[in-house]
């Protein structure tokens, strides 16, 4: 008897273990369903104290009044409660065939306080299958470790690190002065941090040296879907000096919830691979006089991934770069890797008759040097492979040098309404060098994490509706990143119109009144980036200079242009330049940290020169109820104008197209029919 009890305890410990010997981590194992009737079978896990996971669950669906059922009595019986199905419904159960489902317990119920879970038929009061929850069962929950304790002389601290689930952890109140040149979040195995570890992407997914942190709560995820069971420590590590600045040891078998993500185990067939971002990697192979490149990114349907040779031989620089802009066209089920040349940090526009900006090679008189030979898109992962020559095929191309390291550039961003690349949402701040022809098969890539990325809430859109307001002052400023214009327009530009200090607000103009627009968007037509005459049109995008003649003629322009002798539109409202800029050294990617536009706007510094242009408009009955103000040069910089007969607040919430007046021919039958009924 004394020998049997330890064996029983060992068996119980194994039955309630947190980790399977095989397969992904699913939570804390409760046990197998005991099968009595109707082919019920499966395994049951506790995801947390409120959620059960059924794996390989089977039930033939033929019970009369059968439900998921749980309780805290000695055995399954009528004293229990219904557990809603995977859809949150409490309907009679249907058939299940080797399915994996999550079940949420009702409010006020916890896994640790129930004694059993069953597939139970109320009509016959029989359990078709059940599993018993062990006594003193502790469900998975977030676990706190120790805080980061800095090495002597290092300005770094935090509150206790918390593992929220098997892959995600939080560093509360993290302080670091950002002084290290090659300092990263770092993880690995072994008794202490070492150079044999690997980078952890930062809170935005970048694999760059750490910036300064001032008491922020930093939420991170282990790379490639790795779990807490696969690492021994978390560190802030200086790669150059091979020194751990601070570290936290990770205990074995932490009882934490499983991570709510899936991995996409993409493996490139090319020998060299570099992870550029959590959601983007590039691989390549040099063979003879050509290079084969594969780009893989977790991105949206209407997004692109760009990669190419820097415009500088001494640093990573977009201006002057020779890049491929790759995307997947679902309509034609084909991949594109179009050759682009970047002559200015701006969309491709005509500047005094010459195309400048991010332009296709074939638009500026060159050839497309890229040859696509494979493409796919599955579960949000786009993979494009293409080939090109190492040596420049024409003057605008850049060399892919193999005898030395080369600086490269990359970006991920949305395609605009014309399927041209808009301003990128992901891009590096640090220099990136690759050695293309190195003999070693270096590979630091890891699996992609699939699933929806949480989007921050957009800033509130201002509405200028004061009936006494007759003058609008337009200046240029940053578009504000994902909380700003990009929250309204996926393909938001780099800069936007600021009207009376507000970011692209809604305006209200009343018919019969006259309004003045004072425009300070730049008056230098030689600039592709800072020349923005104002136009008002009935179409929602703007950027009329980019359009071909026929497309220009199809746009109804209400104010801000005239026709040249050639029939092209020419702007008339180009004034001096007044532009707001971020503080020197401020990372534009961190605009998301501002909860309100007001807080963001306070950080801008304004630089103004020259007199504004004056555009006078007088809306009348021919104007539709909704029109738009734009830049003549770039698309999607502006906002909406609601044309009204009387001013009212919150017009945008219930705005609808103004109904056209009914003609007498349409009204006459209704009038006659009404008279007949009255008689």
C-alpha positions as a printed Julia matrix, in Angstrom:
679×3 Matrix{Float64}:
   0.0    0.0     0.0
   2.84   2.37    0.84
   4.41   1.59   -2.53
   1.19   2.1    -4.51
   0.42   5.66   -3.33
   3.57   7.27   -4.79
   2.8    5.55   -8.09
  -0.75   6.93   -8.05
   0.57  10.44   -7.37
   2.97  10.14  -10.29
   0.15   9.04  -12.57
  -2.05  11.94  -11.46
   0.82  14.34  -12.07
   1.27  12.95  -15.56
  -2.46  13.08  -16.32
  -2.63  16.77  -15.34
   0.59  17.84  -17.03
   0.77  21.15  -18.86
   2.55  19.99  -21.97
   2.02  17.14  -24.39
   5.04  15.1   -25.38
   4.02  15.76  -28.97
   2.17  18.54  -30.73
   1.58  22.17  -29.8
   1.03  23.39  -26.28
  -2.73  23.53  -25.65
  -2.96  24.33  -21.96
  -3.13  22.17  -18.84
  -4.22  18.64  -19.56
  -7.31  17.48  -17.67
  -7.82  14.08  -19.22
  -9.54  11.94  -21.84
 -13.3   11.82  -22.08
 -14.65   8.56  -20.75
 -16.81   7.18  -23.55
 -20.17   5.59  -22.64
 -22.52   6.21  -25.56
 -22.88   7.85  -28.99
 -19.18   7.55  -29.88
 -18.11  10.38  -27.57
 -14.33  10.73  -27.34
 -11.6   13.35  -27.15
  -9.14  15.03  -24.84
  -9.86  17.98  -22.56
  -7.5   20.83  -21.64
  -7.87  23.93  -19.51
  -6.85  26.96  -21.53
  -7.39  29.2   -18.5
  -9.79  29.25  -15.56
 -12.75  30.11  -17.81
 -12.04  28.15  -21.0
 -11.91  24.48  -21.94
 -10.34  23.07  -25.09
 -11.61  19.83  -26.61
  -9.17  18.14  -28.98
 -10.11  15.37  -31.47
 -13.64  15.58  -30.14
 -16.23  13.15  -31.51
 -19.97  12.81  -30.96
 -22.47  11.25  -33.37
 -25.1   13.97  -32.8
 -28.04  11.6   -32.31
 -28.88  12.43  -28.68
 -32.38  13.82  -28.06
 -31.6   16.61  -25.63
 -27.81  16.65  -25.36
 -25.57  19.5   -24.2
 -22.12  20.26  -22.92
 -22.66  20.07  -19.17
 -20.55  20.75  -16.08
 -20.98  20.81  -12.34
 -19.41  20.53   -8.92
 -21.36  17.56   -7.55
 -19.83  14.13   -7.06
 -20.74  12.84  -10.52
 -22.52  14.06  -13.68
 -26.23  14.46  -13.08
 -29.1   16.91  -13.34
 -27.41  19.25  -10.81
 -25.21  21.03  -13.31
 -25.22  23.81  -15.88
 -25.07  24.1   -19.65
 -21.77  25.13  -21.22
 -22.31  27.0   -24.49
 -20.83  25.47  -27.64
 -17.91  26.88  -29.65
 -20.25  29.46  -31.2
 -21.58  30.66  -27.86
 -24.93  28.89  -28.45
 -26.8   26.67  -26.01
 -28.57  24.61  -28.7
 -28.82  20.83  -28.69
 -25.46  19.45  -29.81
 -24.95  18.4   -33.41
 -22.41  15.98  -34.83
 -18.67  16.47  -34.22
 -15.92  14.62  -36.08
 -12.34  14.93  -34.76
 -12.82  18.63  -34.09
 -10.89  21.06  -31.91
 -13.23  23.46  -30.12
 -13.01  26.04  -27.35
 -15.78  26.3   -24.78
 -16.29  29.29  -22.5
 -17.81  28.6   -19.1
 -20.79  30.77  -18.06
 -20.14  33.95  -16.09
 -19.2   33.21  -12.5
 -18.03  29.65  -13.24
 -14.39  28.53  -13.16
 -12.62  25.4   -14.29
 -10.87  25.14  -10.93
 -14.24  25.0    -9.16
 -15.99  22.33  -11.19
 -15.65  18.62  -10.5
 -16.51  17.23  -13.92
 -17.35  18.06  -17.51
 -19.66  15.9   -19.61
 -21.6   15.42  -22.79
 -24.95  15.01  -21.07
 -28.46  14.16  -22.23
 -31.12  15.89  -20.14
 -33.98  13.76  -21.47
 -32.47  10.45  -20.35
 -30.27  11.99  -17.62
 -27.3   10.04  -18.91
 -23.73  11.13  -19.5
 -22.58  10.02  -22.96
 -19.01  10.9   -21.98
 -17.29  12.68  -19.11
 -14.0   13.68  -17.57
 -13.25  14.48  -13.93
 -11.27  17.55  -12.89
  -8.68  16.61  -10.26
  -8.96  18.08   -6.8
  -6.87  21.22   -6.15
  -6.69  21.76   -9.9
  -4.88  24.97  -10.79
  -5.83  26.34  -14.21
  -3.3   28.14  -16.42
  -2.92  31.84  -15.66
  -0.39  34.63  -16.28
   2.71  34.18  -14.14
   5.06  36.78  -12.7
   8.81  36.24  -12.69
  11.5   38.53  -11.33
  12.18  42.09  -12.52
  15.1   42.98  -14.75
  18.06  43.81  -12.51
  20.7   45.73  -14.44
  24.4   45.01  -14.43
  26.56  47.6   -12.64
  26.71  50.9   -14.51
  23.73  50.11  -16.76
  20.66  52.38  -16.63
  17.93  49.77  -16.95
  15.09  48.61  -14.72
  11.59  47.14  -14.72
   8.84  45.7   -12.59
   8.5   41.87  -12.46
   8.28  40.35  -15.93
   4.95  38.59  -16.57
   4.32  35.74  -18.99
   0.77  36.36  -20.19
   0.63  33.13  -22.2
   3.07  30.58  -23.56
   4.62  33.0   -26.05
   3.75  36.52  -24.88
   5.32  38.38  -21.99
   5.07  41.86  -20.53
   7.88  44.03  -19.15
   6.06  46.57  -16.96
   7.54  50.0   -16.29
  10.59  49.33  -18.47
  13.37  51.91  -18.34
  16.43  51.87  -20.6
  18.54  54.81  -21.76
  19.05  53.42  -25.29
  22.8   54.06  -25.19
  23.91  50.7   -26.58
  24.58  50.51  -30.31
  23.72  46.82  -30.68
  21.45  46.02  -27.75
  18.43  43.75  -28.32
  15.77  41.83  -26.5
  17.33  38.37  -26.47
  16.41  34.79  -25.54
  17.91  31.32  -25.57
  18.73  28.18  -23.65
  21.41  27.4   -21.12
  22.21  28.43  -17.58
  22.76  32.11  -18.47
  22.46  34.52  -21.42
  25.02  34.04  -24.15
  25.8   35.04  -27.72
  24.18  31.79  -28.89
  20.75  33.24  -28.25
  18.48  34.98  -30.73
  16.74  38.33  -31.1
  13.22  38.91  -29.86
  11.27  41.35  -32.08
  10.4   44.55  -30.25
   6.83  45.63  -29.5
   6.39  46.75  -33.13
   7.99  43.66  -34.65
  11.34  45.27  -35.54
  14.69  43.54  -35.06
  16.61  46.77  -34.54
  18.79  47.96  -31.64
  16.66  49.08  -28.71
  15.52  52.67  -28.46
  15.16  54.62  -25.24
  12.3   53.49  -22.98
  10.9   55.72  -20.25
   8.67  53.65  -17.99
   6.71  51.91  -20.74
   4.83  48.62  -20.47
   6.49  46.62  -23.25
   4.58  43.64  -24.64
   6.74  41.14  -26.56
   6.33  37.73  -28.15
   8.97  35.03  -28.5
  10.15  34.72  -32.12
   8.59  32.27  -34.54
   5.92  31.02  -32.18
   8.43  29.62  -29.7
   7.01  28.94  -26.25
   8.15  29.49  -22.7
   8.97  25.78  -22.54
  11.69  26.22  -25.17
  13.7   29.0   -23.5
  15.6   29.34  -20.24
  16.04  33.09  -19.98
  15.03  36.51  -21.3
  17.74  39.15  -21.58
  18.56  42.66  -22.7
  21.77  41.76  -24.48
  24.65  43.73  -26.02
  25.68  41.75  -29.09
  28.82  43.8   -29.73
  30.31  43.26  -26.26
  28.61  39.86  -25.77
  27.29  41.06  -22.43
  23.92  40.68  -20.76
  22.78  44.05  -19.43
  19.93  42.44  -17.48
  18.22  39.06  -17.48
  15.32  37.06  -16.09
  15.46  33.28  -15.68
  12.4   31.36  -16.89
  11.29  28.48  -14.61
  10.49  25.09  -16.09
   6.87  24.12  -16.88
   5.19  27.45  -16.24
   1.45  26.89  -15.93
   0.37  29.6   -18.39
  -2.38  29.75  -21.04
  -1.48  28.69  -24.58
  -0.7   31.5   -27.02
  -3.75  32.4   -29.17
  -1.7   32.37  -32.4
  -0.75  29.95  -35.13
   2.59  29.62  -36.87
   3.1   29.45  -40.61
   6.2   27.31  -41.11
   7.42  28.92  -44.33
  10.8   27.61  -45.47
  12.57  29.19  -48.4
  14.31  26.88  -50.85
  17.11  29.46  -51.25
  20.23  28.99  -49.09
  20.54  32.47  -47.51
  17.75  34.04  -45.49
  17.5   37.16  -43.33
  14.59  38.15  -41.14
  13.97  41.85  -41.76
  10.95  42.16  -39.46
   8.68  39.82  -37.53
   6.41  39.83  -40.61
   8.98  40.03  -43.44
  11.98  38.02  -44.63
  14.2   37.91  -47.7
  16.19  34.97  -49.05
  18.51  34.8   -52.02
  21.0   32.83  -54.08
  23.69  34.07  -56.47
  24.28  31.89  -59.52
  26.56  33.09  -62.28
  25.65  36.61  -63.35
  22.19  36.53  -61.79
  20.63  36.68  -58.34
  17.41  34.92  -57.34
  15.46  36.66  -54.58
  12.45  35.46  -52.62
  10.37  37.92  -50.61
   7.91  36.61  -48.02
   5.7   38.83  -45.88
   2.62  38.53  -43.72
   0.59  41.42  -45.14
  -2.81  42.48  -46.45
  -4.41  41.71  -49.81
  -3.85  45.24  -51.06
  -0.33  45.71  -49.77
   3.16  45.52  -51.25
   6.6   44.51  -50.02
   9.62  46.37  -51.38
  13.28  45.35  -51.36
  16.36  46.54  -53.19
  19.77  48.16  -53.3
  20.23  51.38  -51.33
  20.67  54.7   -53.06
  23.93  55.14  -51.12
  27.02  52.95  -50.88
  27.63  54.0   -47.27
  24.2   53.59  -45.64
  20.65  52.37  -46.23
  18.91  55.19  -48.09
  15.61  55.22  -49.96
  16.43  58.18  -52.22
  18.18  56.84  -55.3
  17.39  53.21  -54.46
  16.67  50.53  -57.07
  13.89  48.33  -55.64
  11.4   45.64  -56.52
   7.83  46.35  -55.43
   6.17  42.96  -55.03
   2.49  42.12  -54.55
  -0.04  39.43  -55.37
  -2.92  40.23  -57.72
  -5.87  38.09  -56.64
  -7.94  38.99  -59.69
  -5.46  37.38  -62.06
  -3.84  35.04  -59.5
  -0.36  36.24  -60.32
   2.59  37.76  -58.52
   4.32  41.0   -59.42
   7.85  42.19  -58.63
   7.95  45.43  -60.57
  11.23  47.32  -60.98
  11.06  50.79  -59.41
  13.49  53.69  -59.17
  13.22  56.16  -56.27
  14.21  59.67  -57.28
  12.31  61.4   -54.46
  10.47  60.37  -51.29
   7.09  60.99  -52.86
   4.54  59.21  -55.07
   5.39  59.18  -58.76
   4.24  62.56  -60.1
   5.05  64.78  -63.05
   7.33  67.64  -62.06
   7.5   70.14  -64.94
   6.74  67.35  -67.39
   9.17  64.82  -65.93
   8.2   61.88  -63.71
   9.79  61.95  -60.25
   9.29  60.03  -57.01
   8.75  56.3   -56.56
   8.33  55.44  -60.24
   8.29  52.27  -62.29
  11.37  51.99  -64.47
   9.23  51.68  -67.6
   7.44  54.94  -66.75
  10.68  56.93  -66.66
  12.11  55.49  -69.85
  13.74  52.33  -68.5
  13.13  48.6   -68.57
  11.77  46.23  -65.95
  14.78  44.06  -65.06
  12.91  41.63  -62.78
  11.59  38.26  -63.93
   8.97  36.68  -61.66
   8.96  32.88  -61.71
   6.8   31.9   -58.72
   4.19  33.51  -56.48
   1.67  32.44  -53.86
  -0.62  33.85  -51.19
  -2.05  31.72  -48.41
  -3.35  32.6   -44.93
  -2.1   36.16  -45.31
   1.44  35.14  -46.3
   2.56  36.43  -49.69
   5.65  34.83  -51.27
   7.16  36.2   -54.49
  10.33  34.87  -56.17
  12.07  36.73  -58.96
  15.39  36.85  -60.77
  17.51  39.71  -62.1
  21.05  40.41  -63.27
  23.79  41.42  -60.87
  25.11  44.13  -63.18
  23.06  47.22  -64.1
  21.11  46.78  -67.33
  20.78  50.56  -67.71
  21.97  53.74  -66.08
  19.13  53.98  -63.56
  19.81  50.47  -62.19
  22.26  49.78  -59.36
  24.83  47.01  -59.07
  24.27  43.99  -56.85
  27.89  43.67  -55.72
  29.1   40.26  -54.57
  32.69  41.01  -53.58
  31.67  43.27  -50.66
  28.73  43.92  -48.39
  25.9   45.97  -49.87
  23.43  48.28  -48.17
  19.78  47.43  -48.84
  16.4   49.01  -48.18
  13.01  47.45  -47.55
   9.43  48.46  -46.78
   5.89  47.12  -46.48
   2.88  49.31  -47.16
  -0.51  49.71  -48.83
  -1.27  49.98  -52.53
  -3.36  53.01  -53.39
  -6.53  53.09  -55.53
  -4.34  52.95  -58.68
  -2.38  49.99  -57.19
   0.73  52.11  -56.88
   2.81  51.96  -53.68
   1.64  54.44  -51.05
   3.65  55.51  -48.01
   5.02  52.45  -46.18
   3.77  51.37  -42.76
   6.84  49.18  -42.0
  10.39  50.31  -42.72
  13.78  50.26  -40.95
  15.54  53.13  -39.24
  18.93  51.42  -39.1
  21.38  50.46  -41.83
  21.07  46.95  -43.23
  24.03  45.25  -44.93
  24.04  41.91  -46.73
  26.93  39.84  -48.02
  25.34  38.3   -51.08
  27.95  35.75  -52.15
  29.14  34.43  -48.82
  29.77  30.68  -48.94
  28.11  29.91  -45.61
  24.39  29.18  -45.71
  23.5   31.76  -43.09
  19.86  31.7   -42.03
  18.36  33.68  -39.16
  14.76  33.45  -40.37
  11.96  32.09  -38.19
   8.34  31.06  -38.65
   5.64  33.62  -39.3
   2.86  34.17  -36.79
  -0.51  34.27  -38.53
  -3.63  35.97  -37.31
  -5.07  39.45  -37.19
  -2.76  42.14  -35.87
  -4.57  44.45  -33.43
  -5.07  47.93  -34.85
  -4.9   50.99  -32.63
  -7.96  53.18  -32.41
  -7.86  56.13  -34.78
  -7.87  59.7   -33.56
 -11.21  61.44  -33.65
 -11.83  63.23  -36.93
 -12.46  66.93  -36.37
 -15.47  68.64  -37.93
 -15.44  72.36  -38.75
 -19.11  73.29  -38.88
 -19.33  76.73  -37.21
 -21.82  78.8   -39.27
 -19.66  81.9   -38.72
 -16.54  80.24  -40.13
 -15.68  81.68  -43.54
 -11.87  81.35  -43.73
  -9.91  78.09  -43.8
  -6.13  78.08  -43.49
  -4.48  75.02  -45.05
  -0.96  73.88  -44.14
   0.98  70.61  -44.41
   1.79  68.21  -41.59
   2.5   64.55  -40.83
  -0.35  62.17  -41.6
  -0.05  60.66  -38.11
   0.53  56.98  -38.88
  -2.05  54.28  -38.05
  -3.99  56.51  -35.66
  -4.11  59.42  -38.08
  -5.11  59.51  -41.73
  -4.35  55.78  -42.15
  -7.25  55.0   -39.78
  -9.57  56.47  -42.43
  -7.68  55.74  -45.66
  -5.61  52.54  -45.8
  -3.29  54.04  -48.44
  -2.59  57.21  -46.49
   0.27  59.43  -47.72
   3.27  60.72  -45.8
   1.82  64.21  -45.37
  -1.71  65.53  -45.11
  -3.63  68.78  -45.19
  -4.06  70.5   -41.84
  -7.07  72.84  -41.88
  -7.18  75.45  -39.12
  -4.76  73.23  -37.19
  -6.8   70.0   -37.55
  -5.72  66.85  -39.41
  -7.8   66.6   -42.63
 -11.07  67.51  -40.88
 -14.57  67.42  -42.3
 -15.74  70.84  -43.47
 -19.23  72.25  -43.89
 -19.94  74.86  -46.55
 -23.35  76.42  -46.97
 -24.79  77.05  -50.39
 -25.06  80.71  -51.26
 -22.15  81.8   -49.05
 -18.58  82.67  -50.04
 -15.55  81.04  -48.41
 -11.84  81.75  -48.52
  -9.14  79.04  -48.49
  -5.66  80.31  -47.58
  -3.33  77.68  -49.03
   0.26  77.17  -47.77
   1.16  73.9   -49.42
   4.27  75.06  -51.26
   4.71  76.92  -54.52
   7.92  75.38  -55.89
   6.91  73.29  -58.93
  10.39  71.72  -59.01
   9.66  69.81  -55.78
   8.02  66.39  -55.96
   7.45  66.32  -52.19
   6.56  69.88  -51.15
   4.42  71.31  -53.94
   0.74  70.96  -53.12
  -1.77  73.29  -54.79
  -5.32  72.92  -53.46
  -8.16  71.57  -55.59
 -11.81  70.82  -54.8
 -13.42  68.01  -56.78
 -16.31  65.58  -56.73
 -14.01  62.52  -56.78
 -12.49  61.28  -53.49
  -8.75  60.93  -54.18
  -7.13  63.94  -55.85
  -3.61  63.76  -57.24
  -4.84  64.97  -60.63
  -1.33  65.58  -61.96
  -0.75  61.8   -61.94
  -3.69  61.15  -64.26
  -3.58  60.68  -68.01
  -5.43  63.24  -70.15
  -8.61  61.17  -70.53
  -8.77  60.47  -66.81
  -8.26  64.13  -66.0
 -11.1   65.12  -68.3
 -13.47  62.73  -66.52
 -12.98  64.49  -63.16
 -15.32  67.31  -62.2
 -13.16  70.04  -60.66
 -15.09  72.67  -58.7
 -12.22  74.99  -57.79
  -8.45  75.34  -58.01
  -7.56  74.64  -61.66
  -7.62  76.04  -65.17
  -7.02  74.41  -68.55
  -3.79  74.88  -70.48
  -3.69  75.28  -74.25
  -2.91  71.56  -74.47
  -6.08  70.75  -72.53
  -4.3   69.6   -69.36
  -5.36  70.85  -65.95
  -3.08  73.37  -64.29
  -3.36  74.39  -60.59
  -4.15  77.96  -59.56
  -3.97  77.75  -55.73
  -0.27  77.21  -54.94
   0.99  79.36  -52.08
   3.98  79.62  -49.77
   5.06  76.68  -47.68
   3.96  76.1   -44.08
   4.82  72.62  -42.86
   4.77  70.94  -39.46
   7.61  68.55  -38.62
   8.33  66.14  -35.8
  11.1   66.94  -33.35
  14.59  66.07  -34.54
  15.3   62.38  -33.99
  11.68  61.51  -33.33
  10.76  58.14  -34.85
   7.71  58.61  -37.09
   6.78  54.98  -36.47
   6.04  55.93  -32.84
   3.2   58.29  -33.75
   0.95  55.47  -32.6
   2.02  56.15  -29.01
  -0.12  59.33  -28.89
  -3.67  58.6   -27.76
  -5.06  61.85  -29.17
  -4.32  64.12  -32.1
  -4.04  67.04  -29.7
  -1.14  65.36  -27.87
   0.55  64.55  -31.18
   0.0   68.04  -32.59
   1.69  69.66  -29.6
   4.97  67.96  -30.49
   5.17  69.45  -34.0
   7.41  72.34  -34.97
   6.12  74.63  -37.71
   8.22  76.16  -40.46
   6.5   78.75  -42.65
   7.67  80.94  -45.51
   5.97  82.89  -48.28
   2.45  84.23  -48.59
  -0.46  81.8   -48.88
  -2.46  81.48  -52.07
  -6.1   82.54  -51.82
  -8.84  80.37  -53.29
 -12.38  81.75  -53.09
 -15.33  79.41  -53.5
 -19.07  79.95  -53.47
 -21.02  76.66  -53.36
 -24.31  76.72  -55.22
 -27.16  74.39  -56.11
 -25.06  72.59  -58.74
 -22.65  71.31  -56.1
 -23.45  67.83  -54.77
 -23.88  67.29  -51.05
 -20.39  65.84  -50.65
 -17.21  67.04  -52.34
 -13.53  66.75  -51.45
 -10.47  68.94  -50.97
  -7.15  67.55  -52.2
  -3.63  68.17  -53.26
  -3.32  68.58  -57.02
  -0.08  66.52  -56.92
  -0.53  63.68  -54.38
  -3.57  61.51  -53.73
  -5.56  61.13  -50.51
  -4.08  64.05  -48.55
  -7.34  65.82  -47.85
 -10.82  65.25  -46.57
 -14.54  65.71  -47.07
 -16.6   68.83  -47.57
 -20.31  68.58  -46.77
 -22.29  71.11  -48.76
 -25.45  72.02  -46.85
 -28.43  74.35  -46.94
 -28.12  74.86  -43.19
 -25.34  73.92  -40.78
 -25.7   71.03  -38.38
 -23.44  69.09  -36.04
 -22.3   65.48  -36.66
 -23.43  65.57  -40.25
 -20.9   62.91  -41.23
 -22.55  60.23  -39.07
 -25.77  60.24  -41.04
 -24.53  61.66  -44.31
 -26.14  60.24  -47.4
 -26.18  61.24  -50.99
 -28.59  64.06  -51.66
 -31.63  62.68  -53.49
 -32.2   64.09  -56.94
 -35.45  66.09  -57.29
 -38.3   64.1   -58.82
 -39.52  65.27  -62.19
 -43.17  66.21  -62.78
 -43.53  63.2   -65.1
 -42.71  60.88  -62.19
 -44.87  62.75  -59.67
 -48.02  63.05  -61.85
 -49.11  59.36  -61.7
 -48.79  59.37  -57.91
 -50.87  62.58  -57.63
 -53.65  61.18  -59.89
 -53.7   57.89  -57.96
 -54.06  59.79  -54.69
 -57.02  61.79  -56.07
 -58.81  58.62  -57.24
 -58.49  57.06  -53.77
 -59.9   60.2   -52.15
 -62.94  60.12  -54.47
